[in-house]
Amino acid sequence: MAFYVYQRLFTTEKSGDPVWAAFLCIFFIAALILAGFGLLSRNKEEKKKEKTTFYNLNDAKLKPELVIELDLSKTKLTVFPEEILHFKNLKFLILSNNELTDIPNEINKLQKLIGLDLSHNPISDLEKSRIRKLLSKEVEIVF
């Protein structure tokens, strides 16, 4: 096909075929090339969009650098899992609907944390005040 297009458009050897056939060939070649580039870029985007929200602590521990959001709501936690402190890229931590009564001081080491949901836990007012002082003002805390 490429030889036909070359012969039709760029040489003095002309066959009796109409010019539109050469342009049609060029169009289809261009469409195939663009489709290939589109598939390549989509694959790159999909790789970037790896799972960053985890609902299970064991799954999250397998890829700690990917954990952006950790949702451990309704998991019957009574003690804050210390493993959470190893997720350096953690931005959102959801611990709602558990039986937590306190949070360790080390939670302030989660430098990227911007959201903490502790709603529906039996946390005292004194502990809530301590947690607010412990975390930066940028962290939105829900009790």
mmCIF file of C-alpha atoms in Angstrom:
data_model
loop_
_atom_site.group_PDB
_atom_site.id
_atom_site.type_symbol
_atom_site.label_atom_id
_atom_site.label_comp_id
_atom_site.label_asym_id
_atom_site.label_seq_id
_atom_site.Cartn_x
_atom_site.Cartn_y
_atom_site.Cartn_z
ATOM 1 C CA MET A 1 0.000 0.000 0.000
ATOM 2 C CA ALA A 2 2.823 2.398 0.861
ATOM 3 C CA PHE A 3 4.479 1.716 -2.480
ATOM 4 C CA TYR A 4 1.208 2.472 -4.259
ATOM 5 C CA VAL A 5 0.871 5.816 -2.460
ATOM 6 C CA TYR A 6 4.497 6.690 -3.208
ATOM 7 C CA GLN A 7 4.136 5.761 -6.874
ATOM 8 C CA ARG A 8 0.860 7.646 -7.273
ATOM 9 C CA LEU A 9 1.920 10.877 -5.571
ATOM 10 C CA PHE A 10 5.678 11.213 -6.003
ATOM 11 C CA THR A 11 6.698 9.624 -9.308
ATOM 12 C CA THR A 12 5.983 10.276 -12.930
ATOM 13 C CA GLU A 13 4.803 6.685 -13.291
ATOM 14 C CA LYS A 14 1.107 7.077 -12.902
ATOM 15 C CA SER A 15 -1.416 4.329 -13.128
ATOM 16 C CA GLY A 16 -4.989 4.911 -14.122
ATOM 17 C CA ASP A 17 -6.182 4.800 -10.507
ATOM 18 C CA PRO A 18 -7.879 7.925 -9.174
ATOM 19 C CA VAL A 19 -5.977 10.243 -6.800
ATOM 20 C CA TRP A 20 -8.596 9.860 -4.070
ATOM 21 C CA ALA A 21 -7.517 6.224 -3.601
ATOM 22 C CA ALA A 22 -4.023 7.378 -2.604
ATOM 23 C CA PHE A 23 -5.447 9.903 -0.159
ATOM 24 C CA LEU A 24 -7.729 7.242 1.286
ATOM 25 C CA CYS A 25 -4.688 5.029 1.911
ATOM 26 C CA ILE A 26 -2.875 7.910 3.618
ATOM 27 C CA PHE A 27 -5.922 8.557 5.797
ATOM 28 C CA PHE A 28 -6.111 4.943 6.971
ATOM 29 C CA ILE A 29 -2.383 4.777 7.679
ATOM 30 C CA ALA A 30 -2.609 7.972 9.743
ATOM 31 C CA ALA A 31 -5.654 6.627 11.610
ATOM 32 C CA LEU A 32 -3.803 3.419 12.496
ATOM 33 C CA ILE A 33 -0.770 5.340 13.745
ATOM 34 C CA LEU A 34 -2.887 7.673 15.880
ATOM 35 C CA ALA A 35 -4.878 4.755 17.296
ATOM 36 C CA GLY A 36 -1.624 3.070 18.298
ATOM 37 C CA PHE A 37 -0.412 6.188 20.106
ATOM 38 C CA GLY A 38 -3.777 6.484 21.840
ATOM 39 C CA LEU A 39 -3.534 2.954 23.174
ATOM 40 C CA LEU A 40 0.002 3.545 24.410
ATOM 41 C CA SER A 41 -0.921 6.697 26.298
ATOM 42 C CA ARG A 42 -3.997 5.046 27.820
ATOM 43 C CA ASN A 43 -1.861 2.191 29.155
ATOM 44 C CA LYS A 44 0.512 4.686 30.775
ATOM 45 C CA GLU A 45 -2.394 6.497 32.434
ATOM 46 C CA GLU A 46 -3.842 3.238 33.741
ATOM 47 C CA LYS A 47 -0.505 2.308 35.290
ATOM 48 C CA LYS A 48 -0.390 5.689 37.035
ATOM 49 C CA LYS A 49 -3.874 5.138 38.401
ATOM 50 C CA GLU A 50 -2.920 2.169 40.522
ATOM 51 C CA LYS A 51 -5.130 1.452 43.472
ATOM 52 C CA THR A 52 -4.490 3.998 46.221
ATOM 53 C CA THR A 53 -7.533 3.379 48.441
ATOM 54 C CA PHE A 54 -7.333 0.357 50.697
ATOM 55 C CA TYR A 55 -10.058 -1.213 52.833
ATOM 56 C CA ASN A 56 -7.920 -3.866 54.456
ATOM 57 C CA LEU A 57 -4.815 -3.307 56.538
ATOM 58 C CA ASN A 58 -3.120 -6.480 55.285
ATOM 59 C CA ASP A 59 -3.527 -5.425 51.636
ATOM 60 C CA ALA A 60 -2.220 -1.956 52.456
ATOM 61 C CA LYS A 61 0.874 -3.372 54.154
ATOM 62 C CA LEU A 62 1.834 -5.096 50.887
ATOM 63 C CA LYS A 63 2.227 -1.731 49.103
ATOM 64 C CA PRO A 64 2.762 0.899 51.816
ATOM 65 C CA GLU A 65 4.072 3.539 49.388
ATOM 66 C CA LEU A 66 0.780 3.452 47.408
ATOM 67 C CA VAL A 67 -1.548 3.969 50.373
ATOM 68 C CA ILE A 68 -3.194 7.380 49.989
ATOM 69 C CA GLU A 69 -6.539 6.545 51.588
ATOM 70 C CA LEU A 70 -7.121 3.877 54.209
ATOM 71 C CA ASP A 71 -10.699 3.025 55.144
ATOM 72 C CA LEU A 72 -10.898 0.771 58.179
ATOM 73 C CA SER A 73 -14.423 1.752 59.143
ATOM 74 C CA LYS A 74 -16.663 -0.899 60.717
ATOM 75 C CA THR A 75 -13.755 -3.264 61.381
ATOM 76 C CA LYS A 76 -14.337 -3.524 65.156
ATOM 77 C CA LEU A 77 -10.997 -1.954 66.043
ATOM 78 C CA THR A 78 -10.421 -1.410 69.754
ATOM 79 C CA VAL A 79 -6.775 -0.344 69.462
ATOM 80 C CA PHE A 80 -5.191 1.955 66.888
ATOM 81 C CA PRO A 81 -3.118 -0.258 64.531
ATOM 82 C CA GLU A 82 0.501 0.907 64.772
ATOM 83 C CA GLU A 83 1.122 -0.303 61.196
ATOM 84 C CA ILE A 84 -0.811 2.737 59.956
ATOM 85 C CA LEU A 85 2.097 4.932 61.017
ATOM 86 C CA HIS A 86 4.265 3.349 58.282
ATOM 87 C CA PHE A 87 2.116 4.727 55.443
ATOM 88 C CA LYS A 88 4.106 7.883 54.730
ATOM 89 C CA ASN A 89 1.889 8.957 51.779
ATOM 90 C CA LEU A 90 -1.376 8.565 53.695
ATOM 91 C CA LYS A 91 -3.712 11.529 53.184
ATOM 92 C CA PHE A 92 -7.071 10.204 54.357
ATOM 93 C CA LEU A 93 -7.602 7.878 57.306
ATOM 94 C CA ILE A 94 -11.113 6.617 57.989
ATOM 95 C CA LEU A 95 -11.566 4.832 61.303
ATOM 96 C CA SER A 96 -15.262 5.507 61.835
ATOM 97 C CA ASN A 97 -17.696 3.066 63.468
ATOM 98 C CA ASN A 98 -15.139 1.247 65.596
ATOM 99 C CA GLU A 99 -14.441 1.015 69.331
ATOM 100 C CA LEU A 100 -11.374 3.267 69.500
ATOM 101 C CA THR A 101 -10.940 5.337 72.648
ATOM 102 C CA ASP A 102 -7.581 6.970 71.936
ATOM 103 C CA ILE A 103 -5.064 7.707 69.194
ATOM 104 C CA PRO A 104 -1.265 7.483 69.672
ATOM 105 C CA ASN A 105 0.863 10.638 69.689
ATOM 106 C CA GLU A 106 2.869 9.264 66.772
ATOM 107 C CA ILE A 107 -0.019 9.989 64.396
ATOM 108 C CA ASN A 108 1.509 13.446 63.954
ATOM 109 C CA LYS A 109 4.336 11.739 62.015
ATOM 110 C CA LEU A 110 1.906 11.248 59.125
ATOM 111 C CA GLN A 111 3.030 14.463 57.454
ATOM 112 C CA LYS A 112 0.711 14.193 54.436
ATOM 113 C CA LEU A 113 -2.455 13.477 56.431
ATOM 114 C CA ILE A 114 -5.242 15.943 55.577
ATOM 115 C CA GLY A 115 -8.349 14.031 56.661
ATOM 116 C CA LEU A 116 -9.096 11.918 59.733
ATOM 117 C CA ASP A 117 -12.530 10.394 60.362
ATOM 118 C CA LEU A 118 -13.030 9.132 63.900
ATOM 119 C CA SER A 119 -16.816 9.446 63.959
ATOM 120 C CA HIS A 120 -18.880 6.906 65.908
ATOM 121 C CA ASN A 121 -16.052 5.909 68.235
ATOM 122 C CA PRO A 122 -16.289 6.222 72.047
ATOM 123 C CA ILE A 123 -13.654 8.969 72.246
ATOM 124 C CA SER A 124 -13.868 11.271 75.269
ATOM 125 C CA ASP A 125 -13.961 15.052 74.938
ATOM 126 C CA LEU A 126 -10.562 15.269 76.620
ATOM 127 C CA GLU A 127 -9.091 12.849 74.061
ATOM 128 C CA LYS A 128 -10.716 14.786 71.201
ATOM 129 C CA SER A 129 -9.063 17.953 72.452
ATOM 130 C CA ARG A 130 -5.690 16.198 72.705
ATOM 131 C CA ILE A 131 -6.000 14.870 69.133
ATOM 132 C CA ARG A 132 -6.860 18.342 67.806
ATOM 133 C CA LYS A 133 -3.746 19.801 69.458
ATOM 134 C CA LEU A 134 -1.621 16.908 68.242
ATOM 135 C CA LEU A 135 -2.403 17.342 64.541
ATOM 136 C CA SER A 136 -1.802 20.377 62.372
ATOM 137 C CA LYS A 137 -4.600 22.826 61.605
ATOM 138 C CA GLU A 138 -4.679 21.608 57.972
ATOM 139 C CA VAL A 139 -5.955 18.176 59.032
ATOM 140 C CA GLU A 140 -9.735 17.985 58.932
ATOM 141 C CA ILE A 141 -10.870 15.830 61.835
ATOM 142 C CA VAL A 142 -14.372 14.383 62.070
ATOM 143 C CA PHE A 143 -15.496 13.084 65.470
#
